Coordinates of C-alpha atoms in Angstrom, one line a residue:
M1 CA -56.1 251.4 -188.8
D2 CA -54.3 247.9 -189.2
K3 CA -56.9 245.0 -189.6
L4 CA -55.6 243.3 -186.8
K5 CA -56.1 245.9 -184.3
K6 CA -60.0 246.0 -185.3
I7 CA -60.6 242.2 -184.3
R8 CA -61.6 241.1 -180.9
N9 CA -61.8 237.7 -180.0
F10 CA -63.9 237.1 -176.7
C11 CA -66.0 234.4 -174.9
I12 CA -68.6 234.4 -172.4
I13 CA -68.4 232.3 -169.2
A14 CA -70.7 231.8 -166.5
H15 CA -72.1 229.5 -163.9
I16 CA -75.3 227.5 -165.7
D17 CA -78.6 229.4 -166.1
H18 CA -77.0 232.8 -165.6
G19 CA -77.8 234.1 -169.1
K20 CA -75.0 233.6 -171.3
S21 CA -76.7 232.3 -174.4
T22 CA -79.3 235.2 -174.2
L23 CA -76.7 237.7 -173.9
A24 CA -75.1 236.1 -177.0
D25 CA -78.5 236.5 -178.8
R26 CA -78.5 240.2 -177.8
L27 CA -75.1 241.2 -179.1
M28 CA -76.0 239.3 -182.4
Q29 CA -79.4 241.2 -182.6
A30 CA -77.7 244.7 -181.6
T31 CA -75.1 244.0 -184.6
G32 CA -77.4 243.1 -187.0
T33 CA -75.9 239.6 -187.3
I34 CA -79.4 237.6 -187.6
D35 CA -82.1 238.5 -189.9
K36 CA -85.4 239.2 -187.5
R37 CA -87.2 236.5 -189.5
Q38 CA -84.6 233.9 -188.6
F39 CA -84.4 234.9 -185.0
R40 CA -85.2 232.3 -182.1
D41 CA -84.0 232.2 -178.4
Q42 CA -80.9 230.6 -177.7
F43 CA -79.8 231.0 -181.4
L44 CA -76.3 229.4 -180.9
D45 CA -77.9 226.4 -178.9
D46 CA -78.7 224.3 -182.2
M47 CA -79.0 220.9 -180.9
D48 CA -82.4 219.5 -179.9
L49 CA -81.0 218.4 -176.5
E50 CA -79.7 221.8 -175.9
R51 CA -82.8 223.6 -176.4
E52 CA -85.1 221.0 -174.5
R53 CA -82.8 221.2 -171.4
G54 CA -82.1 224.9 -171.6
I55 CA -78.4 224.4 -171.6
T56 CA -75.4 224.9 -173.7
I57 CA -73.6 221.5 -174.4
K58 CA -71.2 222.5 -177.2
A59 CA -69.2 225.9 -177.4
S60 CA -70.3 227.8 -180.3
A61 CA -68.5 230.4 -182.6
V62 CA -69.9 233.4 -184.6
K63 CA -68.6 236.5 -186.3
V64 CA -70.1 240.0 -185.6
E65 CA -69.6 243.6 -186.9
Y66 CA -70.1 246.4 -184.9
K67 CA -69.8 250.1 -185.5
A68 CA -68.3 251.5 -182.3
R69 CA -69.2 255.1 -180.9
N70 CA -66.0 256.2 -182.1
G71 CA -67.1 255.3 -186.0
T72 CA -64.8 252.5 -186.3
V73 CA -66.0 249.1 -187.5
Y74 CA -64.8 246.4 -185.4
Q75 CA -64.6 242.7 -186.1
L76 CA -66.0 240.6 -182.9
N77 CA -65.6 236.9 -182.6
L78 CA -67.5 235.6 -179.9
I79 CA -67.6 232.0 -178.3
D80 CA -70.6 231.2 -176.3
T81 CA -69.6 228.3 -173.8
P82 CA -71.4 225.8 -171.5
G83 CA -71.7 226.5 -167.8
H84 CA -72.1 223.1 -166.3
V85 CA -69.3 221.5 -164.5
D86 CA -69.2 218.5 -166.9
F87 CA -68.4 220.7 -169.9
S88 CA -65.5 222.8 -168.2
Y89 CA -63.5 221.4 -170.9
E90 CA -65.4 222.9 -173.8
V91 CA -65.0 226.0 -171.8
S92 CA -61.4 225.7 -171.6
K93 CA -61.0 225.0 -175.5
A94 CA -62.9 228.2 -175.9
I95 CA -60.6 230.2 -173.6
A96 CA -57.7 229.3 -175.5
A97 CA -58.9 231.0 -178.7
C98 CA -59.5 234.4 -177.1
E99 CA -58.0 237.4 -175.8
G100 CA -60.9 238.6 -173.2
A101 CA -63.7 237.0 -171.5
L102 CA -67.3 238.3 -170.3
L103 CA -68.0 237.1 -166.9
V104 CA -71.5 236.6 -166.4
V105 CA -73.0 236.8 -162.9
D106 CA -77.1 236.6 -162.3
A107 CA -78.1 239.4 -160.0
V108 CA -80.4 237.1 -158.2
Q109 CA -78.2 234.2 -157.6
G110 CA -75.1 236.2 -157.1
V111 CA -71.4 234.3 -157.6
E112 CA -71.7 230.6 -157.7
A113 CA -69.3 227.8 -157.8
Q114 CA -68.6 227.5 -161.5
T115 CA -68.2 231.3 -161.8
I116 CA -65.2 230.9 -159.7
A117 CA -63.7 228.1 -161.4
N118 CA -64.1 229.6 -164.9
L119 CA -62.8 232.8 -163.6
Y120 CA -59.5 230.8 -162.3
L121 CA -59.5 229.3 -165.8
A122 CA -59.6 232.7 -167.7
M123 CA -56.9 234.0 -165.4
E124 CA -54.5 231.2 -166.0
H125 CA -54.7 232.0 -169.7
D126 CA -54.2 235.9 -169.0
L127 CA -57.5 236.8 -170.5
K128 CA -58.9 240.3 -169.9
I129 CA -62.1 239.9 -167.9
I130 CA -65.0 242.2 -168.4
P131 CA -67.4 241.7 -165.2
V132 CA -71.0 241.6 -166.1
I133 CA -74.2 241.4 -163.9
N134 CA -77.1 240.0 -165.7
K135 CA -81.1 239.8 -165.0
I136 CA -81.3 243.4 -163.2
D137 CA -84.6 243.8 -164.4
L138 CA -86.1 241.2 -162.0
K139 CA -87.9 242.2 -158.6
S140 CA -85.3 239.8 -156.6
A141 CA -82.3 241.3 -157.9
R142 CA -79.6 241.8 -155.0
I143 CA -77.4 244.2 -157.5
D144 CA -75.4 245.9 -154.4
E145 CA -74.7 242.4 -152.9
V146 CA -73.7 240.8 -156.2
R147 CA -71.6 243.9 -157.2
S148 CA -69.5 243.7 -153.8
Q149 CA -69.0 239.9 -154.3
M150 CA -67.6 240.4 -157.9
M151 CA -65.4 243.4 -156.5
D152 CA -64.0 241.0 -153.9
I153 CA -63.4 238.1 -156.1
L154 CA -62.1 240.0 -159.1
G155 CA -60.4 242.9 -157.1
C156 CA -61.9 245.5 -159.7
E157 CA -63.4 248.8 -159.4
E158 CA -67.3 249.6 -159.2
E159 CA -67.4 251.4 -162.7
E160 CA -65.7 248.2 -164.5
I161 CA -68.8 246.3 -163.7
V162 CA -71.4 246.4 -166.7
M163 CA -75.0 246.1 -165.9
V164 CA -77.2 244.5 -168.2
S165 CA -80.7 242.5 -168.8
A166 CA -80.0 240.3 -171.7
K167 CA -83.9 239.5 -171.7
E168 CA -85.1 243.0 -172.0
G169 CA -82.0 244.1 -174.0
I170 CA -80.7 246.6 -171.4
G171 CA -77.1 247.5 -171.4
T172 CA -76.1 245.4 -174.6
E173 CA -74.2 248.5 -176.3
D174 CA -72.3 249.2 -173.0
V175 CA -71.0 245.4 -173.2
L176 CA -70.2 245.7 -176.9
E177 CA -68.3 249.0 -176.0
A178 CA -66.4 247.7 -173.0
I179 CA -65.2 244.7 -175.6
V180 CA -64.1 247.2 -178.0
E181 CA -62.2 249.5 -175.2
R182 CA -61.0 246.5 -172.8
V183 CA -60.1 243.5 -174.7
P184 CA -56.9 243.6 -176.4
S185 CA -56.6 243.1 -180.0
P186 CA -54.8 239.6 -181.1
S187 CA -51.1 239.4 -181.4
G188 CA -49.4 237.7 -184.1
R189 CA -48.0 238.5 -187.6
R190 CA -49.5 238.3 -191.0
E191 CA -45.9 237.8 -192.6
A192 CA -45.0 234.8 -190.3
P193 CA -45.4 231.1 -191.1
L194 CA -49.0 229.9 -190.7
Q195 CA -49.8 228.5 -187.2
A196 CA -53.6 228.0 -186.6
L197 CA -54.9 226.5 -183.4
I198 CA -57.8 223.5 -184.0
F199 CA -60.4 224.1 -181.0
D200 CA -63.3 222.4 -182.3
S201 CA -64.4 220.3 -185.1
S202 CA -67.7 218.8 -186.5
Y203 CA -68.8 216.3 -189.2
D204 CA -70.6 216.8 -192.4
I205 CA -71.8 213.8 -194.4
Y206 CA -71.1 215.7 -197.7
R207 CA -67.6 217.5 -196.9
G208 CA -66.3 215.5 -194.3
V209 CA -64.6 217.0 -191.3
I210 CA -65.3 220.5 -190.8
V211 CA -62.1 222.1 -188.9
Y212 CA -62.6 225.2 -186.6
V213 CA -59.6 227.2 -186.3
R214 CA -58.1 230.3 -184.5
I215 CA -55.2 231.9 -186.9
K216 CA -52.6 232.7 -184.7
N217 CA -49.9 233.9 -187.3
G218 CA -50.1 233.9 -191.2
S219 CA -53.3 233.6 -193.3
M220 CA -54.8 230.8 -195.2
T221 CA -56.9 230.4 -198.4
A222 CA -58.6 227.6 -200.6
G223 CA -55.9 225.7 -202.4
T224 CA -53.3 226.2 -199.6
R225 CA -51.3 222.7 -198.9
V226 CA -51.2 222.4 -195.1
E227 CA -49.9 220.3 -192.5
F228 CA -51.5 219.0 -189.2
M229 CA -48.4 218.8 -187.0
N230 CA -49.7 216.6 -184.5
K231 CA -50.5 213.8 -186.8
R232 CA -48.0 214.7 -189.6
S233 CA -50.7 214.5 -192.3
I234 CA -50.9 216.9 -195.4
Y235 CA -54.2 218.0 -197.0
E236 CA -55.2 220.6 -199.3
V237 CA -57.7 223.1 -198.0
K238 CA -60.8 223.4 -200.4
E239 CA -62.8 225.8 -198.4
V240 CA -62.2 228.6 -195.9
G241 CA -65.0 230.4 -194.0
V242 CA -66.3 232.2 -190.8
F243 CA -69.6 231.7 -188.8
M244 CA -72.0 234.3 -189.5
P245 CA -73.8 232.5 -187.5
K246 CA -74.4 230.0 -190.2
E247 CA -71.1 228.9 -192.2
E248 CA -70.3 231.6 -194.9
T249 CA -67.3 230.9 -197.3
I250 CA -64.8 233.6 -197.6
D251 CA -61.5 234.1 -199.8
E252 CA -59.3 234.2 -196.9
L253 CA -59.0 233.7 -193.2
D254 CA -56.4 236.2 -191.9
C255 CA -54.1 236.6 -188.8
G256 CA -56.4 236.8 -185.7
E257 CA -59.6 235.5 -187.3
V258 CA -61.8 232.6 -186.2
G259 CA -63.3 230.6 -188.7
Y260 CA -63.3 227.0 -190.3
I261 CA -61.6 225.1 -192.8
V262 CA -62.6 222.0 -195.1
C263 CA -59.9 219.7 -196.5
N264 CA -62.2 216.8 -197.7
I265 CA -60.9 214.6 -194.5
K266 CA -63.0 211.6 -194.2
E267 CA -61.8 210.0 -191.2
A268 CA -63.1 211.7 -187.9
K269 CA -59.9 210.6 -185.8
E270 CA -57.5 212.4 -188.2
V271 CA -58.6 215.6 -186.5
V272 CA -57.2 216.1 -183.1
V273 CA -58.4 219.5 -181.1
G274 CA -55.7 221.5 -179.8
D275 CA -53.5 220.6 -183.0
T276 CA -51.6 223.2 -185.1
V277 CA -52.1 223.6 -188.9
T278 CA -49.3 225.1 -190.9
D279 CA -48.4 225.8 -194.5
L280 CA -46.6 222.9 -196.2
A281 CA -44.9 225.6 -198.4
N282 CA -43.6 228.0 -195.4
P283 CA -43.8 225.5 -192.5
S284 CA -43.7 226.9 -188.6
K285 CA -40.9 225.5 -186.6
E286 CA -42.8 225.0 -183.6
P287 CA -46.5 223.7 -182.7
L288 CA -48.6 226.1 -180.5
P289 CA -49.0 224.9 -176.9
G290 CA -52.5 223.4 -177.5
Y291 CA -54.5 221.9 -174.7
K292 CA -53.6 219.5 -171.8
A293 CA -54.8 216.0 -172.2
V294 CA -58.4 215.7 -170.7
K295 CA -58.8 212.7 -168.3
P296 CA -62.2 211.0 -168.0
M297 CA -63.5 210.7 -164.4
V298 CA -66.5 208.6 -165.1
Y299 CA -66.6 205.1 -166.7
C300 CA -69.5 202.9 -168.0
G301 CA -70.4 200.3 -170.6
I302 CA -72.5 201.1 -173.5
Y303 CA -74.2 198.3 -175.6
P304 CA -76.6 198.2 -178.5
V305 CA -80.2 196.4 -177.3
S306 CA -79.6 194.6 -180.5
N307 CA -76.2 192.9 -181.4
E308 CA -76.5 193.9 -185.3
D309 CA -76.4 197.5 -184.3
F310 CA -72.7 197.1 -183.0
E311 CA -71.2 198.4 -186.3
D312 CA -73.5 201.5 -186.3
L313 CA -72.6 202.4 -182.7
K314 CA -69.1 202.1 -183.4
S315 CA -69.3 204.6 -186.5
A316 CA -71.6 206.9 -184.0
M317 CA -68.8 206.9 -181.6
E318 CA -66.3 208.0 -183.9
K319 CA -68.4 210.7 -185.1
L320 CA -69.3 211.8 -181.8
R321 CA -65.8 211.8 -180.4
L322 CA -65.0 214.2 -183.3
S323 CA -66.6 217.1 -181.9
D324 CA -66.3 216.1 -178.4
P325 CA -62.5 214.7 -177.5
S326 CA -63.2 214.4 -173.7
F327 CA -65.4 211.6 -174.7
I328 CA -63.4 208.2 -174.9
Y329 CA -64.3 204.7 -175.7
E330 CA -62.9 200.8 -176.2
P331 CA -64.5 198.0 -177.2
E332 CA -65.3 195.3 -174.7
T333 CA -67.7 192.1 -174.4
S334 CA -70.0 191.1 -171.8
A335 CA -71.6 187.7 -171.4
A336 CA -75.1 189.0 -170.5
L337 CA -75.1 192.1 -172.8
G338 CA -73.0 191.0 -175.8
F339 CA -70.7 193.2 -177.7
G340 CA -70.3 197.2 -176.7
F341 CA -68.0 199.7 -175.6
R342 CA -66.2 200.7 -172.3
C343 CA -66.4 204.6 -172.4
G344 CA -65.1 207.5 -170.1
F345 CA -66.8 210.7 -169.2
L346 CA -66.3 214.1 -167.7
G347 CA -69.1 213.4 -165.2
L348 CA -72.5 212.1 -165.3
L349 CA -74.4 214.6 -167.0
H350 CA -72.0 214.3 -169.8
M351 CA -72.5 210.6 -169.9
E352 CA -76.3 211.0 -170.1
I353 CA -76.1 213.8 -172.9
I354 CA -73.6 211.4 -175.0
Q355 CA -76.0 208.4 -174.4
E356 CA -79.0 210.6 -175.4
R357 CA -76.9 212.2 -178.7
L358 CA -76.2 208.7 -179.8
E359 CA -79.8 207.5 -179.5
R360 CA -81.1 210.6 -181.0
E361 CA -78.7 211.6 -183.6
F362 CA -77.9 208.1 -184.7
N363 CA -81.3 206.0 -184.2
L364 CA -79.8 203.7 -181.8
D365 CA -81.3 201.8 -178.9
L366 CA -78.8 201.4 -176.2
I367 CA -78.4 200.0 -172.7
A368 CA -75.7 201.8 -170.3
S369 CA -74.1 199.7 -167.4
S370 CA -73.8 201.3 -163.8
P371 CA -71.2 204.2 -163.7
S372 CA -67.9 203.7 -162.2
V373 CA -64.3 205.6 -161.3
N374 CA -60.9 204.6 -162.1
Y375 CA -59.4 202.8 -159.1
K376 CA -55.6 201.9 -158.6
I377 CA -54.7 198.6 -157.4
R378 CA -51.4 197.6 -155.9
L379 CA -50.7 193.6 -156.1
K380 CA -49.0 191.6 -153.9
T381 CA -46.4 191.0 -156.5
G382 CA -45.8 195.0 -156.7
E383 CA -47.5 195.3 -159.8
L384 CA -49.8 198.7 -160.1
L385 CA -53.1 198.2 -161.6
E386 CA -55.5 201.0 -162.9
I387 CA -59.2 199.8 -163.1
D388 CA -62.5 201.2 -164.2
N389 CA -64.6 198.0 -165.1
P390 CA -65.6 195.4 -162.3
T391 CA -64.7 192.3 -164.5
K392 CA -61.2 193.3 -164.4
Y393 CA -61.1 193.5 -160.6
P394 CA -58.4 190.9 -159.2
E395 CA -59.1 188.2 -156.8
K396 CA -59.3 189.7 -153.1
E397 CA -56.3 187.5 -151.8
D398 CA -54.0 189.2 -154.6
I399 CA -54.4 192.7 -153.3
E400 CA -52.2 194.5 -151.2
Y401 CA -54.4 197.7 -151.2
V402 CA -56.7 199.9 -153.1
E403 CA -56.5 203.5 -153.6
E404 CA -59.7 205.4 -155.0
P405 CA -59.8 208.9 -156.4
F406 CA -60.7 211.9 -154.1
V407 CA -61.9 215.4 -155.3
R408 CA -61.9 218.9 -153.7
C409 CA -65.5 219.9 -153.7
F410 CA -66.3 223.6 -153.8
M411 CA -69.9 224.2 -152.5
I412 CA -71.7 227.5 -152.4
S413 CA -74.9 227.5 -150.7
P414 CA -77.4 230.0 -148.5
S415 CA -76.1 230.3 -144.9
D416 CA -79.3 228.7 -143.4
T417 CA -78.7 225.3 -145.4
V418 CA -74.9 224.8 -144.5
G419 CA -76.0 222.1 -142.0
N420 CA -77.8 220.0 -144.6
I421 CA -74.8 220.3 -146.7
M422 CA -72.4 219.3 -144.1
Q423 CA -74.5 216.2 -143.1
L424 CA -74.7 215.3 -146.8
C425 CA -71.1 215.4 -147.3
E426 CA -70.4 213.4 -143.9
A427 CA -72.7 210.7 -145.1
K428 CA -70.7 210.5 -148.4
R429 CA -67.3 209.9 -146.4
G430 CA -66.3 213.5 -147.0
E431 CA -63.6 215.2 -145.1
F432 CA -64.1 218.8 -144.0
V433 CA -61.5 221.4 -145.3
S434 CA -62.9 225.1 -144.7
T435 CA -66.0 227.5 -144.8
K436 CA -65.8 230.9 -146.1
Y437 CA -68.5 233.5 -145.9
L438 CA -68.9 235.3 -149.2
D439 CA -71.5 237.7 -147.7
T440 CA -74.1 237.7 -144.9
R441 CA -76.4 235.1 -147.0
K442 CA -73.9 233.1 -148.8
V443 CA -71.4 230.5 -147.6
Q444 CA -68.6 228.5 -149.6
L445 CA -67.8 225.2 -148.1
V446 CA -64.9 222.9 -149.2
Y447 CA -64.6 219.4 -148.7
N448 CA -62.5 216.2 -149.7
L449 CA -64.8 213.6 -151.2
P450 CA -64.4 210.1 -152.7
L451 CA -65.6 210.6 -156.7
S452 CA -67.3 207.6 -156.6
E453 CA -69.6 209.1 -154.2
I454 CA -70.1 212.2 -156.2
V455 CA -70.5 211.0 -159.7
V456 CA -74.3 209.9 -159.5
D457 CA -76.6 212.0 -157.5
F458 CA -74.6 214.3 -155.5
Y459 CA -75.4 217.3 -157.4
D460 CA -79.2 216.7 -157.2
K461 CA -79.1 216.3 -153.3
I462 CA -77.2 219.5 -153.1
K463 CA -80.0 221.3 -155.0
S464 CA -82.6 219.6 -152.8
S465 CA -80.8 220.3 -149.7
T466 CA -80.7 224.1 -150.6
Q467 CA -84.1 224.8 -152.1
G468 CA -82.4 224.6 -155.5
Y469 CA -79.7 227.4 -154.3
G470 CA -76.5 225.1 -154.0
S471 CA -73.8 225.2 -156.5
L472 CA -70.9 222.7 -157.0
D473 CA -67.6 222.7 -158.6
Y474 CA -65.0 220.1 -158.1
E475 CA -61.3 219.3 -158.9
L476 CA -59.2 216.0 -158.8
I477 CA -56.7 216.2 -156.1
G478 CA -55.3 212.5 -156.1
Y479 CA -55.8 209.1 -154.6
K480 CA -56.1 207.8 -151.4
Q481 CA -56.2 204.1 -149.6
A482 CA -59.8 203.1 -149.0
D483 CA -61.7 199.7 -148.2
I484 CA -62.9 199.0 -151.5
V485 CA -64.5 195.4 -152.7
K486 CA -66.0 193.9 -155.7
L487 CA -69.7 193.1 -155.4
D488 CA -71.1 190.3 -157.8
I489 CA -74.5 189.8 -158.4
L490 CA -75.2 186.0 -158.8
I491 CA -78.2 184.5 -160.5
N492 CA -78.8 180.9 -159.5
S493 CA -75.1 180.8 -158.7
V494 CA -73.8 182.5 -162.0
P495 CA -72.1 185.6 -161.9
C496 CA -74.1 188.4 -163.9
D497 CA -70.8 190.5 -165.2
A498 CA -73.1 193.4 -166.3
L499 CA -74.5 193.8 -162.8
S500 CA -71.0 193.7 -160.8
S501 CA -69.9 197.0 -159.3
I502 CA -67.0 198.2 -157.3
V503 CA -68.0 199.7 -153.8
H504 CA -66.8 200.7 -150.5
K505 CA -67.0 197.8 -147.9
D506 CA -69.4 199.9 -145.6
K507 CA -71.9 200.5 -148.7
A508 CA -71.9 197.2 -150.0
R509 CA -74.3 195.3 -148.0
R510 CA -77.3 198.2 -148.5
K511 CA -76.2 198.1 -152.5
G512 CA -76.5 194.4 -152.6
K513 CA -79.8 194.3 -150.8
E514 CA -81.4 197.0 -153.0
L515 CA -79.9 195.4 -156.1
A516 CA -81.3 191.9 -155.1
E517 CA -84.8 193.5 -154.6
K518 CA -84.9 195.4 -157.6
L519 CA -84.0 192.2 -159.9
K520 CA -86.7 190.1 -157.8
E521 CA -89.2 192.7 -159.2
T522 CA -88.2 193.0 -162.6
I523 CA -87.2 189.1 -163.5
P524 CA -90.2 187.1 -164.5
R525 CA -90.8 183.7 -162.6
H526 CA -89.6 180.6 -164.2
L527 CA -90.7 177.1 -164.1
F528 CA -88.0 176.6 -161.2
K529 CA -86.9 178.3 -158.3
V530 CA -84.4 181.5 -159.1
A531 CA -82.1 182.6 -156.4
I532 CA -80.5 186.3 -156.5
Q533 CA -77.4 186.8 -154.3
A534 CA -74.9 189.5 -153.8
A535 CA -71.6 188.6 -152.9
I536 CA -68.2 189.9 -152.0
G537 CA -65.9 187.0 -152.8
A538 CA -67.3 183.8 -151.1
E539 CA -69.4 185.9 -148.7
V540 CA -73.1 186.6 -149.5
V541 CA -74.1 189.6 -148.3
A542 CA -77.9 189.8 -149.6
R543 CA -80.4 187.2 -151.0
E544 CA -83.7 187.2 -152.5
D545 CA -85.6 184.3 -154.0
I546 CA -88.1 184.3 -156.9
P547 CA -90.4 181.0 -156.4
A548 CA -91.1 178.7 -159.2
M549 CA -94.3 178.8 -161.2
K550 CA -96.7 176.4 -159.6
K551 CA -98.7 173.8 -161.7
H552 CA -101.7 172.0 -159.8
V553 CA -100.5 168.5 -160.9
T554 CA -102.7 166.8 -158.7
G555 CA -105.9 168.8 -159.5
K556 CA -107.3 166.1 -161.7
C557 CA -106.9 163.5 -158.8
Y558 CA -110.6 163.3 -156.8
G559 CA -110.3 161.2 -153.6
G560 CA -108.8 157.7 -153.8
D561 CA -105.6 156.7 -152.3
I562 CA -102.8 159.3 -151.3
T563 CA -100.1 157.4 -152.9
R564 CA -101.4 158.3 -156.1
K565 CA -100.8 162.0 -155.4
R566 CA -97.5 161.5 -153.8
K567 CA -96.2 159.8 -157.1
L568 CA -97.2 163.0 -159.0
W569 CA -95.6 165.2 -156.4
E570 CA -92.3 163.3 -156.7
K571 CA -92.5 163.4 -160.4
Q572 CA -93.0 167.0 -160.5
K573 CA -90.1 167.8 -158.0
E574 CA -87.6 165.6 -160.1
G575 CA -88.7 167.5 -163.3
K576 CA -88.1 170.8 -161.3
K577 CA -84.6 169.6 -160.2
K578 CA -83.8 168.8 -163.4
M579 CA -84.8 171.9 -165.1
R580 CA -83.3 174.0 -162.8
S581 CA -79.7 172.2 -163.6
I582 CA -80.3 172.9 -167.2
G583 CA -82.6 175.8 -167.6
R584 CA -81.2 179.3 -168.1
V585 CA -82.7 182.4 -166.3
E586 CA -83.8 184.5 -169.0
V587 CA -82.8 188.5 -167.6
P588 CA -85.0 190.7 -169.5
K589 CA -83.4 194.3 -170.4
E590 CA -85.9 196.3 -168.1
A591 CA -83.9 194.5 -165.1
F592 CA -80.5 195.8 -166.3
F593 CA -82.2 199.4 -166.7
K594 CA -83.7 199.4 -163.3
A595 CA -80.7 197.6 -161.5
M596 CA -78.3 200.5 -163.1
R597 CA -80.2 203.0 -161.4
I598 CA -79.5 201.9 -158.2
V599 CA -76.4 203.7 -156.6

C-alpha cells in the first residue's frame, strides 16, 4: 500500500470540558506512543496554566502509529484543540491541517453552543466528522437523549456514533478503527513542487523559531533551501522532525505528514501562521489558501508596574505573538501609567490568559486597563474613525453618530432556566431573535447583543443563572448606531486617562458612581481635600470627596483669647489652599487594579 494511503490527519473538537484531552491521552496510550513511566493526565497540555485551569489553550500535535484490525500499520497525526469560545481561532488552525475530526459530546451535558460552532467550522472545511459520545460510564449519562441530539444536528445514523469513556478507556479501539476506516487519506503528490502550510509555531532560545507545518505537496529534508511565500524570505532548513509527542528529528518530512522545521529564524515576526513554505529550487506557483485574518474583539492597555521593564515586556510580547497570532499589540503611553501597549484579544479569557502568561513565563509585573471594544465614529466632517482607546475619543460636539459592534449570541440552557437567560439578555440591551427546543430539557436561545455588554462577565452570569449548565457561543454580525459617551474620571479636576472608558449613556451614571466610590476607598487621604468626579464632557454624573488629614493645630492653646486660635486656623486654611494648588494626588497601583474590575 502507498505510504500516503496509510496516513490519517484528524483533530478532536468539542465544547469545553467534554473530554478532548483525556481522549487524546487514551489514544496515545492505546497506540503505545507514551511510556507508562512518563505518562500524566492531559499529557498534551504542557503549559502550567492549562494544567491548573483544566482547559486547553494551545492546539497540540502528535504522531501515533496504530496497527489496525486488518493488520496494516497506519500513521495517525492527531491535533488536540481548545474548547473555549475565545480560542476558536486555535480550532480553525487545526482544522485546516486535517481531513477528519472527532466531534466529542459529553453524555451528561449533551450538545452545547461550542459543539455546534465547531461542527460548522469543520463542515466549512469539508472534514469527515466522526461523532463520539464520551463519559458513558457516568450514572447521570443521558445516552439516548444525547444520541438523538447528535443524529439531529449531524444527520447521521445511530450506528455511526462511537460510544466511549475516555476516563475508563472504554471504546478507544473503536475510535481508532473509525478514524482508519472513515477519515480519508491526504490528497497531494510527492513529486509536485513543495507546498507546506504553517499552522503554528513556537520559540526556542537555542534554535530560534520552530515552525509547525503540514506538507500538502512535495517533501522536505534538512539542507533544503526554502522560501516563505508571504514574507518572501529565504532560509535553509537545519532540522525536520515530528511530535512523538516530544520533538523527534527525522530524515524527511513527506507528503501528507504533520511535523516541524527549524531554520535558525531569530525574529519571531518573520513567521506568519497560514503562510506557505516552498522549495527554492522547484518553487510552487501558488501559495495555499491559508487562514482568514483574525480580528480582535476586546482591547485593553497593558503596562509594566515598573517603567524599567518596558523593553522586557516588548520582547515578551513578540515571543508570545509568535505562538498566538490572534493577539495583537502596539505601543501607547499613559500619563498615569507610563509606557505600555494597547493590546487586542479574542475575548476576556484570552486577555486573562495572555496577561498571566506574560507574568509567569517572562517574570513581569503588569497592570491592565479596563477592557473596551472597537467603535466606529462618524464625524460631522464626514470622516469615519475606528476607536478602541478612550483617550482617542473625539469631542462630543464633533460627532455625527457612533456605531458599536453587535454579536449574535447562541445560548443553550436547561428549559427551566430560560426565563433567567432572557432577563439577563434584556438587562444587557439584547434583541430577541429565536428559540429552538433541542429536546424536552434543552433550549437554544438566540439574541443580538452589543459586544461591550458581553465581554466582561456575561459568560459567568449565564453559568450562575443556569446552575452551571448554560453555554455560550457568539459571532460578530456588524455595527449599529447607539448612544455612546466617554466617561472621564477627574481627580481634583485633573483627568486620569487610565480610568477613562467608553460606555452606553444609560449605564454611565451607575458606572461613574461605582468607580468614584471604589477610588475613595483605595486612594489614601492627603493633607488636602481630594475630589473624585465622574464626568461626561462638562456634565458631572458622580462625585466623592476624600477629606483632608486633620492636624489639631490649636491643641497647645489652653484657654486665653479666642483670636489666638482663629489666627492659627486661618494660617492652617491658607496652608491647605496652597497645598491643594501645588500638591499632586498620589494614586496607588491598587486603586487602578480595583477600578479596572468595575464594569
